[in-house]
């Protein structure tokens, strides 16, 4: 499935691994790279798809972690990352855009610091793939995890992990089995997607994801962003009509995510009112990002 639009997805196509979802992509990268004695830097903005693997490895695998806190504008200060690095730092992880606030993180600046320090950089692009430009040829990112069913418009049960050339052998595959290649060899392939894609793949889902990316490639990324901005503005107007609603509106560049709190209602009750009385769908709770 070679992506044809460089602004939508990085290239080349053989740098992609098909996964079950973005959670699967992140687990493959995190658990495949980190070993006892390693230190990892992440942020309090992360989804549990990052926080739980890191907590597990800290408790059982001899890995230590440092979590960075964003500034008052919602993004991670590059100087804070630089100060958090240690001689044994193996990996830095950040979301490209928070799934709670929508604030876009300065991944180019953060990635440059990682490159200078010789530290690998993993970006969670669940909220941005298909929405914001991505160019791994120009951006200092080593691994990029993506969800197929969000901005890429594909089916549920699909995900992608972009792995920089030359990095495959450093990542231990955590699913082993048949690949259709060199079956006489009991060791997994040393490189390429087959190293990580043992067993039958979700071919119907992949076909749907391929069709979605083909459709996206024919669209204008600028127009997609403008439509999202118009939609978000409309939601802001509608929500301001509800008494007691407080919109969480960051003053930094962000994607089309709109979070609210309310006086006198639990998040669950508010979501029920939105749906039953106004036909509005909302997700209540912590959004699987409990530290944000």
PDB file of C-alpha atoms in Angstrom:
ATOM      1  CA  UNK A   1       0.000   0.000   0.000  1.00  0.00           C
ATOM      2  CA  UNK A   2       2.344   2.759  -1.140  1.00  0.00           C
ATOM      3  CA  UNK A   3       1.057   6.136   0.040  1.00  0.00           C
ATOM      4  CA  UNK A   4       1.147   8.508  -2.915  1.00  0.00           C
ATOM      5  CA  UNK A   5       0.803  11.814  -1.086  1.00  0.00           C
ATOM      6  CA  UNK A   6       3.919  12.764   0.862  1.00  0.00           C
ATOM      7  CA  UNK A   7       2.021  15.361   2.878  1.00  0.00           C
ATOM      8  CA  UNK A   8      -0.313  12.678   4.232  1.00  0.00           C
ATOM      9  CA  UNK A   9       2.130   9.899   5.098  1.00  0.00           C
ATOM     10  CA  UNK A  10       5.879   9.445   5.122  1.00  0.00           C
ATOM     11  CA  UNK A  11       7.613   7.296   2.530  1.00  0.00           C
ATOM     12  CA  UNK A  12       8.968   4.832   1.378  1.00  0.00           C
ATOM     13  CA  UNK A  13       6.210   2.240   1.672  1.00  0.00           C
ATOM     14  CA  UNK A  14       8.526  -0.534   2.871  1.00  0.00           C
ATOM     15  CA  UNK A  15       9.133   1.430   6.070  1.00  0.00           C
ATOM     16  CA  UNK A  16       5.557   0.753   7.246  1.00  0.00           C
ATOM     17  CA  UNK A  17       4.495  -2.124   9.463  1.00  0.00           C
ATOM     18  CA  UNK A  18       0.803  -3.025   9.527  1.00  0.00           C
ATOM     19  CA  UNK A  19      -0.550  -3.309  13.071  1.00  0.00           C
ATOM     20  CA  UNK A  20      -3.878  -3.810  14.814  1.00  0.00           C
ATOM     21  CA  UNK A  21      -4.205  -0.149  15.822  1.00  0.00           C
ATOM     22  CA  UNK A  22      -2.115   2.698  17.208  1.00  0.00           C
ATOM     23  CA  UNK A  23      -1.936   0.981  20.610  1.00  0.00           C
ATOM     24  CA  UNK A  24      -0.369  -2.033  18.924  1.00  0.00           C
ATOM     25  CA  UNK A  25       2.088   0.215  17.063  1.00  0.00           C
ATOM     26  CA  UNK A  26       3.172   1.961  20.259  1.00  0.00           C
ATOM     27  CA  UNK A  27       3.560  -1.303  22.164  1.00  0.00           C
ATOM     28  CA  UNK A  28       5.664  -2.772  19.373  1.00  0.00           C
ATOM     29  CA  UNK A  29       8.014   0.205  19.443  1.00  0.00           C
ATOM     30  CA  UNK A  30       8.206   0.614  23.224  1.00  0.00           C
ATOM     31  CA  UNK A  31       8.440  -3.024  24.256  1.00  0.00           C
ATOM     32  CA  UNK A  32      10.615  -3.908  21.297  1.00  0.00           C
ATOM     33  CA  UNK A  33      13.223  -1.241  22.016  1.00  0.00           C
ATOM     34  CA  UNK A  34      13.514  -0.869  25.791  1.00  0.00           C
ATOM     35  CA  UNK A  35      15.724  -3.187  27.839  1.00  0.00           C
ATOM     36  CA  UNK A  36      16.690  -3.411  31.528  1.00  0.00           C
ATOM     37  CA  UNK A  37      18.764  -0.405  32.503  1.00  0.00           C
ATOM     38  CA  UNK A  38      17.264   1.875  29.859  1.00  0.00           C
ATOM     39  CA  UNK A  39      15.796   5.282  30.659  1.00  0.00           C
ATOM     40  CA  UNK A  40      12.885   6.735  28.690  1.00  0.00           C
ATOM     41  CA  UNK A  41      11.467  10.262  28.575  1.00  0.00           C
ATOM     42  CA  UNK A  42       7.750  10.764  27.857  1.00  0.00           C
ATOM     43  CA  UNK A  43       5.135  13.362  28.831  1.00  0.00           C
ATOM     44  CA  UNK A  44       2.069  13.626  31.045  1.00  0.00           C
ATOM     45  CA  UNK A  45       0.086  14.264  27.856  1.00  0.00           C
ATOM     46  CA  UNK A  46       0.411  10.658  26.727  1.00  0.00           C
ATOM     47  CA  UNK A  47      -2.355   8.158  26.146  1.00  0.00           C
ATOM     48  CA  UNK A  48      -2.434   4.991  28.240  1.00  0.00           C
ATOM     49  CA  UNK A  49      -1.102   3.213  25.156  1.00  0.00           C
ATOM     50  CA  UNK A  50       2.204   4.798  26.185  1.00  0.00           C
ATOM     51  CA  UNK A  51       1.788   5.214  29.940  1.00  0.00           C
ATOM     52  CA  UNK A  52       0.770   1.637  30.701  1.00  0.00           C
ATOM     53  CA  UNK A  53       3.587  -0.061  28.749  1.00  0.00           C
ATOM     54  CA  UNK A  54       6.066   2.279  30.441  1.00  0.00           C
ATOM     55  CA  UNK A  55       4.610   1.600  33.898  1.00  0.00           C
ATOM     56  CA  UNK A  56       4.734  -2.136  33.215  1.00  0.00           C
ATOM     57  CA  UNK A  57       8.359  -2.001  32.101  1.00  0.00           C
ATOM     58  CA  UNK A  58       9.253   0.141  35.107  1.00  0.00           C
ATOM     59  CA  UNK A  59       7.651  -2.373  37.470  1.00  0.00           C
ATOM     60  CA  UNK A  60       8.857  -5.571  35.822  1.00  0.00           C
ATOM     61  CA  UNK A  61      11.579  -4.779  33.294  1.00  0.00           C
ATOM     62  CA  UNK A  62      14.160  -2.580  34.989  1.00  0.00           C
ATOM     63  CA  UNK A  63      13.307   0.497  32.913  1.00  0.00           C
ATOM     64  CA  UNK A  64      13.182   3.992  34.437  1.00  0.00           C
ATOM     65  CA  UNK A  65      11.145   6.903  33.129  1.00  0.00           C
ATOM     66  CA  UNK A  66      10.838  10.668  33.343  1.00  0.00           C
ATOM     67  CA  UNK A  67       7.544  12.377  32.470  1.00  0.00           C
ATOM     68  CA  UNK A  68       7.676  15.971  31.258  1.00  0.00           C
ATOM     69  CA  UNK A  69       4.943  18.512  32.000  1.00  0.00           C
ATOM     70  CA  UNK A  70       3.829  21.014  29.333  1.00  0.00           C
ATOM     71  CA  UNK A  71       4.121  24.765  29.767  1.00  0.00           C
ATOM     72  CA  UNK A  72       1.140  27.084  30.267  1.00  0.00           C
ATOM     73  CA  UNK A  73       0.446  26.950  26.520  1.00  0.00           C
ATOM     74  CA  UNK A  74       0.131  23.164  26.502  1.00  0.00           C
ATOM     75  CA  UNK A  75       3.340  22.145  24.744  1.00  0.00           C
ATOM     76  CA  UNK A  76       6.597  20.625  25.917  1.00  0.00           C
ATOM     77  CA  UNK A  77       9.527  23.009  26.217  1.00  0.00           C
ATOM     78  CA  UNK A  78      12.546  21.707  24.254  1.00  0.00           C
ATOM     79  CA  UNK A  79      14.817  22.902  27.077  1.00  0.00           C
ATOM     80  CA  UNK A  80      12.937  20.643  29.500  1.00  0.00           C
ATOM     81  CA  UNK A  81      13.582  17.660  27.259  1.00  0.00           C
ATOM     82  CA  UNK A  82      17.262  18.472  26.982  1.00  0.00           C
ATOM     83  CA  UNK A  83      17.528  18.699  30.776  1.00  0.00           C
ATOM     84  CA  UNK A  84      15.763  15.339  31.246  1.00  0.00           C
ATOM     85  CA  UNK A  85      18.144  13.323  29.069  1.00  0.00           C
ATOM     86  CA  UNK A  86      20.569  10.978  30.816  1.00  0.00           C
ATOM     87  CA  UNK A  87      23.525   8.923  29.589  1.00  0.00           C
ATOM     88  CA  UNK A  88      21.270   5.827  29.550  1.00  0.00           C
ATOM     89  CA  UNK A  89      18.275   7.489  27.874  1.00  0.00           C
ATOM     90  CA  UNK A  90      17.265   5.150  25.069  1.00  0.00           C
ATOM     91  CA  UNK A  91      13.971   6.610  23.871  1.00  0.00           C
ATOM     92  CA  UNK A  92      11.914   9.810  23.928  1.00  0.00           C
ATOM     93  CA  UNK A  93       8.161   9.581  23.324  1.00  0.00           C
ATOM     94  CA  UNK A  94       5.634  12.319  22.699  1.00  0.00           C
ATOM     95  CA  UNK A  95       2.185  12.618  21.259  1.00  0.00           C
ATOM     96  CA  UNK A  96       2.061  14.784  18.131  1.00  0.00           C
ATOM     97  CA  UNK A  97      -1.185  16.325  19.402  1.00  0.00           C
ATOM     98  CA  UNK A  98      -2.885  15.705  22.727  1.00  0.00           C
ATOM     99  CA  UNK A  99      -6.134  13.749  22.472  1.00  0.00           C
ATOM    100  CA  UNK A 100      -7.513  15.890  25.332  1.00  0.00           C
ATOM    101  CA  UNK A 101      -6.405  19.444  24.517  1.00  0.00           C
ATOM    102  CA  UNK A 102      -5.502  19.039  20.845  1.00  0.00           C
ATOM    103  CA  UNK A 103      -2.310  21.087  21.298  1.00  0.00           C
ATOM    104  CA  UNK A 104       0.324  20.282  18.668  1.00  0.00           C
ATOM    105  CA  UNK A 105       3.738  19.462  20.083  1.00  0.00           C
ATOM    106  CA  UNK A 106       6.978  20.872  18.571  1.00  0.00           C
ATOM    107  CA  UNK A 107       8.192  17.511  17.279  1.00  0.00           C
ATOM    108  CA  UNK A 108      10.795  19.024  14.945  1.00  0.00           C
ATOM    109  CA  UNK A 109      12.511  20.819  17.829  1.00  0.00           C
ATOM    110  CA  UNK A 110      12.202  17.838  20.160  1.00  0.00           C
ATOM    111  CA  UNK A 111      13.416  15.437  17.489  1.00  0.00           C
ATOM    112  CA  UNK A 112      16.440  17.596  16.727  1.00  0.00           C
ATOM    113  CA  UNK A 113      17.482  17.418  20.383  1.00  0.00           C
ATOM    114  CA  UNK A 114      17.120  13.630  20.257  1.00  0.00           C
ATOM    115  CA  UNK A 115      19.239  13.368  17.108  1.00  0.00           C
ATOM    116  CA  UNK A 116      21.966  15.507  18.646  1.00  0.00           C
ATOM    117  CA  UNK A 117      21.975  13.293  21.748  1.00  0.00           C
ATOM    118  CA  UNK A 118      21.817   9.999  19.846  1.00  0.00           C
ATOM    119  CA  UNK A 119      18.456   9.120  21.399  1.00  0.00           C
ATOM    120  CA  UNK A 120      15.600   7.502  19.478  1.00  0.00           C
ATOM    121  CA  UNK A 121      12.396   9.527  19.029  1.00  0.00           C
ATOM    122  CA  UNK A 122       8.919   7.953  18.872  1.00  0.00           C
ATOM    123  CA  UNK A 123       5.888  10.086  17.960  1.00  0.00           C
ATOM    124  CA  UNK A 124       2.263   9.098  18.572  1.00  0.00           C
ATOM    125  CA  UNK A 125       0.441  10.500  15.532  1.00  0.00           C
ATOM    126  CA  UNK A 126      -2.967   9.011  16.345  1.00  0.00           C
ATOM    127  CA  UNK A 127      -4.567  12.469  16.240  1.00  0.00           C
ATOM    128  CA  UNK A 128      -2.591  13.945  13.333  1.00  0.00           C
ATOM    129  CA  UNK A 129      -1.974  11.368  10.583  1.00  0.00           C
ATOM    130  CA  UNK A 130      -4.135  12.443   7.650  1.00  0.00           C
ATOM    131  CA  UNK A 131      -4.640  15.887   9.211  1.00  0.00           C
ATOM    132  CA  UNK A 132      -1.172  17.453   9.499  1.00  0.00           C
ATOM    133  CA  UNK A 133       1.752  17.145   7.052  1.00  0.00           C
ATOM    134  CA  UNK A 134       4.231  14.371   7.838  1.00  0.00           C
ATOM    135  CA  UNK A 135       7.569  14.040   6.073  1.00  0.00           C
ATOM    136  CA  UNK A 136      10.008  11.623   7.641  1.00  0.00           C
ATOM    137  CA  UNK A 137      12.588  12.569   5.040  1.00  0.00           C
ATOM    138  CA  UNK A 138      12.718  16.033   6.573  1.00  0.00           C
ATOM    139  CA  UNK A 139      11.507  15.546  10.142  1.00  0.00           C
ATOM    140  CA  UNK A 140      13.838  14.079  12.807  1.00  0.00           C
ATOM    141  CA  UNK A 141      11.521  11.234  13.804  1.00  0.00           C
ATOM    142  CA  UNK A 142      12.655   7.606  14.117  1.00  0.00           C
ATOM    143  CA  UNK A 143       9.298   5.925  14.715  1.00  0.00           C
ATOM    144  CA  UNK A 144       5.774   7.165  14.026  1.00  0.00           C
ATOM    145  CA  UNK A 145       2.680   5.343  15.306  1.00  0.00           C
ATOM    146  CA  UNK A 146      -0.621   5.877  13.497  1.00  0.00           C
ATOM    147  CA  UNK A 147      -4.254   4.829  13.842  1.00  0.00           C
ATOM    148  CA  UNK A 148      -5.962   3.749  10.650  1.00  0.00           C
ATOM    149  CA  UNK A 149      -9.491   4.686  11.702  1.00  0.00           C
ATOM    150  CA  UNK A 150      -9.032   8.343  12.669  1.00  0.00           C
ATOM    151  CA  UNK A 151      -7.617  10.997  10.333  1.00  0.00           C
ATOM    152  CA  UNK A 152      -6.670   8.362   7.760  1.00  0.00           C
ATOM    153  CA  UNK A 153     -10.399   7.463   7.447  1.00  0.00           C
ATOM    154  CA  UNK A 154      -9.773   3.700   7.396  1.00  0.00           C
ATOM    155  CA  UNK A 155     -11.575   0.878   9.232  1.00  0.00           C
ATOM    156  CA  UNK A 156     -11.237  -0.004  12.891  1.00  0.00           C
ATOM    157  CA  UNK A 157      -8.617  -2.631  13.577  1.00  0.00           C
ATOM    158  CA  UNK A 158      -5.940  -1.042  11.401  1.00  0.00           C
ATOM    159  CA  UNK A 159      -2.773   0.783  12.342  1.00  0.00           C
ATOM    160  CA  UNK A 160       0.678   1.597  11.033  1.00  0.00           C
ATOM    161  CA  UNK A 161       4.137   1.959  12.507  1.00  0.00           C
ATOM    162  CA  UNK A 162       6.734   3.854  10.504  1.00  0.00           C
ATOM    163  CA  UNK A 163      10.289   2.688  11.303  1.00  0.00           C
ATOM    164  CA  UNK A 164      13.306   4.598  10.089  1.00  0.00           C
ATOM    165  CA  UNK A 165      15.669   2.782   7.733  1.00  0.00           C
ATOM    166  CA  UNK A 166      18.342   0.858   9.619  1.00  0.00           C
ATOM    167  CA  UNK A 167      16.410   0.591  12.874  1.00  0.00           C
ATOM    168  CA  UNK A 168      14.591  -2.723  12.344  1.00  0.00           C
ATOM    169  CA  UNK A 169      17.246  -4.952  13.921  1.00  0.00           C
ATOM    170  CA  UNK A 170      17.172  -2.904  17.136  1.00  0.00           C
ATOM    171  CA  UNK A 171      13.469  -3.657  17.680  1.00  0.00           C
ATOM    172  CA  UNK A 172      12.627  -7.091  19.052  1.00  0.00           C
ATOM    173  CA  UNK A 173       9.502  -8.519  17.405  1.00  0.00           C
ATOM    174  CA  UNK A 174       6.965  -9.512  20.026  1.00  0.00           C
ATOM    175  CA  UNK A 175       4.864 -11.726  17.727  1.00  0.00           C
ATOM    176  CA  UNK A 176       6.680 -14.565  15.957  1.00  0.00           C
ATOM    177  CA  UNK A 177       5.422 -17.095  13.435  1.00  0.00           C
ATOM    178  CA  UNK A 178       4.952 -17.634   9.740  1.00  0.00           C
ATOM    179  CA  UNK A 179       5.834 -14.835   7.356  1.00  0.00           C
ATOM    180  CA  UNK A 180       5.885 -16.693   4.031  1.00  0.00           C
ATOM    181  CA  UNK A 181       9.614 -15.944   3.779  1.00  0.00           C
ATOM    182  CA  UNK A 182      12.571 -18.276   4.490  1.00  0.00           C
ATOM    183  CA  UNK A 183      10.401 -20.782   6.350  1.00  0.00           C
ATOM    184  CA  UNK A 184      13.392 -23.078   6.857  1.00  0.00           C
ATOM    185  CA  UNK A 185      14.980 -20.437   9.112  1.00  0.00           C
ATOM    186  CA  UNK A 186      13.643 -20.397  12.673  1.00  0.00           C
ATOM    187  CA  UNK A 187      14.794 -16.829  13.291  1.00  0.00           C
ATOM    188  CA  UNK A 188      12.616 -13.911  12.175  1.00  0.00           C
ATOM    189  CA  UNK A 189      13.649 -11.755   9.214  1.00  0.00           C
ATOM    190  CA  UNK A 190      16.358  -9.269  10.171  1.00  0.00           C
ATOM    191  CA  UNK A 191      14.660  -6.303   8.547  1.00  0.00           C
ATOM    192  CA  UNK A 192      11.581  -5.135   6.710  1.00  0.00           C
ATOM    193  CA  UNK A 193       7.900  -5.317   7.633  1.00  0.00           C
ATOM    194  CA  UNK A 194       7.942  -9.140   7.656  1.00  0.00           C
ATOM    195  CA  UNK A 195      10.060  -8.997  10.815  1.00  0.00           C
ATOM    196  CA  UNK A 196       7.019  -7.668  12.677  1.00  0.00           C
ATOM    197  CA  UNK A 197       4.047  -9.000  10.674  1.00  0.00           C
ATOM    198  CA  UNK A 198       3.967 -12.704  11.551  1.00  0.00           C
ATOM    199  CA  UNK A 199       0.707 -14.514  10.892  1.00  0.00           C
ATOM    200  CA  UNK A 200      -2.238 -13.609   8.711  1.00  0.00           C
ATOM    201  CA  UNK A 201      -2.912  -9.915   8.391  1.00  0.00           C
ATOM    202  CA  UNK A 202      -6.243  -8.102   8.499  1.00  0.00           C
ATOM    203  CA  UNK A 203      -6.495  -7.981   4.714  1.00  0.00           C
ATOM    204  CA  UNK A 204     -10.064  -6.585   4.555  1.00  0.00           C
ATOM    205  CA  UNK A 205      -9.045  -3.817   6.951  1.00  0.00           C
ATOM    206  CA  UNK A 206      -5.839  -3.108   5.046  1.00  0.00           C
ATOM    207  CA  UNK A 207      -7.786  -2.942   1.775  1.00  0.00           C
ATOM    208  CA  UNK A 208     -10.160  -0.436   3.359  1.00  0.00           C
ATOM    209  CA  UNK A 209      -7.266   1.602   4.718  1.00  0.00           C
ATOM    210  CA  UNK A 210      -5.603   1.595   1.305  1.00  0.00           C
ATOM    211  CA  UNK A 211      -8.800   2.862  -0.326  1.00  0.00           C
ATOM    212  CA  UNK A 212      -9.144   5.561   2.321  1.00  0.00           C
ATOM    213  CA  UNK A 213      -5.568   6.755   1.792  1.00  0.00           C
ATOM    214  CA  UNK A 214      -6.109   6.796  -1.974  1.00  0.00           C
ATOM    215  CA  UNK A 215      -9.145   9.007  -1.399  1.00  0.00           C
ATOM    216  CA  UNK A 216      -7.225  11.273   0.979  1.00  0.00           C
ATOM    217  CA  UNK A 217      -4.372  11.598  -1.500  1.00  0.00           C
ATOM    218  CA  UNK A 218      -6.799  13.217  -3.944  1.00  0.00           C
ATOM    219  CA  UNK A 219      -7.891  15.802  -1.371  1.00  0.00           C
ATOM    220  CA  UNK A 220      -6.290  19.087  -0.412  1.00  0.00           C
ATOM    221  CA  UNK A 221      -4.734  18.872   3.037  1.00  0.00           C
ATOM    222  CA  UNK A 222      -5.391  22.584   3.464  1.00  0.00           C
ATOM    223  CA  UNK A 223      -9.086  22.101   2.690  1.00  0.00           C
ATOM    224  CA  UNK A 224      -9.293  19.209   5.159  1.00  0.00           C
ATOM    225  CA  UNK A 225      -7.829  21.435   7.861  1.00  0.00           C
ATOM    226  CA  UNK A 226     -10.178  24.300   6.966  1.00  0.00           C
ATOM    227  CA  UNK A 227     -13.233  22.022   7.156  1.00  0.00           C
ATOM    228  CA  UNK A 228     -12.123  20.835  10.585  1.00  0.00           C
ATOM    229  CA  UNK A 229     -11.671  24.419  11.767  1.00  0.00           C
ATOM    230  CA  UNK A 230     -15.163  25.347  10.559  1.00  0.00           C
ATOM    231  CA  UNK A 231     -16.605  22.307  12.332  1.00  0.00           C
ATOM    232  CA  UNK A 232     -14.813  23.173  15.552  1.00  0.00           C
ATOM    233  CA  UNK A 233     -16.013  26.794  15.405  1.00  0.00           C
ATOM    234  CA  UNK A 234     -19.595  25.583  14.988  1.00  0.00           C
ATOM    235  CA  UNK A 235     -19.275  23.324  18.013  1.00  0.00           C
ATOM    236  CA  UNK A 236     -17.929  26.208  20.071  1.00  0.00           C
ATOM    237  CA  UNK A 237     -20.949  28.346  19.198  1.00  0.00           C
ATOM    238  CA  UNK A 238     -23.360  25.514  20.014  1.00  0.00           C
ATOM    239  CA  UNK A 239     -21.712  24.632  23.317  1.00  0.00           C
ATOM    240  CA  UNK A 240     -21.596  28.216  24.542  1.00  0.00           C
ATOM    241  CA  UNK A 241     -25.403  28.139  24.570  1.00  0.00           C
ATOM    242  CA  UNK A 242     -25.350  25.629  27.440  1.00  0.00           C
ATOM    243  CA  UNK A 243     -25.297  27.238  30.913  1.00  0.00           C
ATOM    244  CA  UNK A 244     -22.404  26.163  33.097  1.00  0.00           C
ATOM    245  CA  UNK A 245     -20.277  24.896  30.197  1.00  0.00           C
ATOM    246  CA  UNK A 246     -16.619  25.892  30.127  1.00  0.00           C
ATOM    247  CA  UNK A 247     -14.739  25.356  26.888  1.00  0.00           C
ATOM    248  CA  UNK A 248     -11.084  24.350  27.136  1.00  0.00           C
ATOM    249  CA  UNK A 249      -9.554  26.415  24.342  1.00  0.00           C
ATOM    250  CA  UNK A 250      -5.748  26.347  24.097  1.00  0.00           C
ATOM    251  CA  UNK A 251      -3.928  29.438  22.876  1.00  0.00           C
ATOM    252  CA  UNK A 252      -1.462  27.309  20.877  1.00  0.00           C
ATOM    253  CA  UNK A 253      -1.877  25.647  17.459  1.00  0.00           C
ATOM    254  CA  UNK A 254      -4.108  22.612  17.858  1.00  0.00           C
ATOM    255  CA  UNK A 255      -6.073  19.993  15.954  1.00  0.00           C
ATOM    256  CA  UNK A 256      -9.860  19.717  15.867  1.00  0.00           C
ATOM    257  CA  UNK A 257     -10.404  18.485  19.427  1.00  0.00           C
ATOM    258  CA  UNK A 258     -12.748  20.342  21.753  1.00  0.00           C
ATOM    259  CA  UNK A 259     -12.910  19.524  25.462  1.00  0.00           C
ATOM    260  CA  UNK A 260     -15.395  20.957  27.948  1.00  0.00           C
ATOM    261  CA  UNK A 261     -16.168  20.882  31.647  1.00  0.00           C
ATOM    262  CA  UNK A 262     -19.470  21.747  33.302  1.00  0.00           C
ATOM    263  CA  UNK A 263     -20.677  23.046  36.641  1.00  0.00           C
ATOM    264  CA  UNK A 264     -23.326  20.912  38.299  1.00  0.00           C
ATOM    265  CA  UNK A 265     -23.007  17.873  36.023  1.00  0.00           C
ATOM    266  CA  UNK A 266     -20.722  14.880  35.968  1.00  0.00           C
ATOM    267  CA  UNK A 267     -19.059  14.289  32.582  1.00  0.00           C
ATOM    268  CA  UNK A 268     -21.163  11.142  32.148  1.00  0.00           C
ATOM    269  CA  UNK A 269     -24.439  12.968  32.843  1.00  0.00           C
ATOM    270  CA  UNK A 270     -23.459  15.781  30.507  1.00  0.00           C
ATOM    271  CA  UNK A 271     -22.729  13.337  27.683  1.00  0.00           C
ATOM    272  CA  UNK A 272     -26.138  11.698  28.181  1.00  0.00           C
ATOM    273  CA  UNK A 273     -27.880  15.087  28.064  1.00  0.00           C
ATOM    274  CA  UNK A 274     -26.010  16.020  24.893  1.00  0.00           C
ATOM    275  CA  UNK A 275     -27.033  12.774  23.203  1.00  0.00           C
ATOM    276  CA  UNK A 276     -30.611  12.316  24.382  1.00  0.00           C
ATOM    277  CA  UNK A 277     -31.755  15.939  24.281  1.00  0.00           C
ATOM    278  CA  UNK A 278     -29.637  17.430  21.505  1.00  0.00           C
ATOM    279  CA  UNK A 279     -28.387  14.561  19.321  1.00  0.00           C
ATOM    280  CA  UNK A 280     -24.770  15.490  20.085  1.00  0.00           C
ATOM    281  CA  UNK A 281     -22.161  12.779  20.615  1.00  0.00           C
ATOM    282  CA  UNK A 282     -19.508  13.407  23.270  1.00  0.00           C
ATOM    283  CA  UNK A 283     -17.029  11.226  25.097  1.00  0.00           C
ATOM    284  CA  UNK A 284     -16.945  11.681  28.887  1.00  0.00           C
ATOM    285  CA  UNK A 285     -14.160  10.770  31.274  1.00  0.00           C
ATOM    286  CA  UNK A 286     -10.364  10.797  31.187  1.00  0.00           C
ATOM    287  CA  UNK A 287     -10.022   9.876  27.496  1.00  0.00           C
ATOM    288  CA  UNK A 288      -7.399   7.254  28.442  1.00  0.00           C
ATOM    289  CA  UNK A 289      -4.997  10.111  29.245  1.00  0.00           C
ATOM    290  CA  UNK A 290      -5.238  10.227  33.051  1.00  0.00           C
ATOM    291  CA  UNK A 291      -2.263  12.538  33.668  1.00  0.00           C
ATOM    292  CA  UNK A 292      -3.182  15.220  31.147  1.00  0.00           C
TER     293      UNK A 292
END
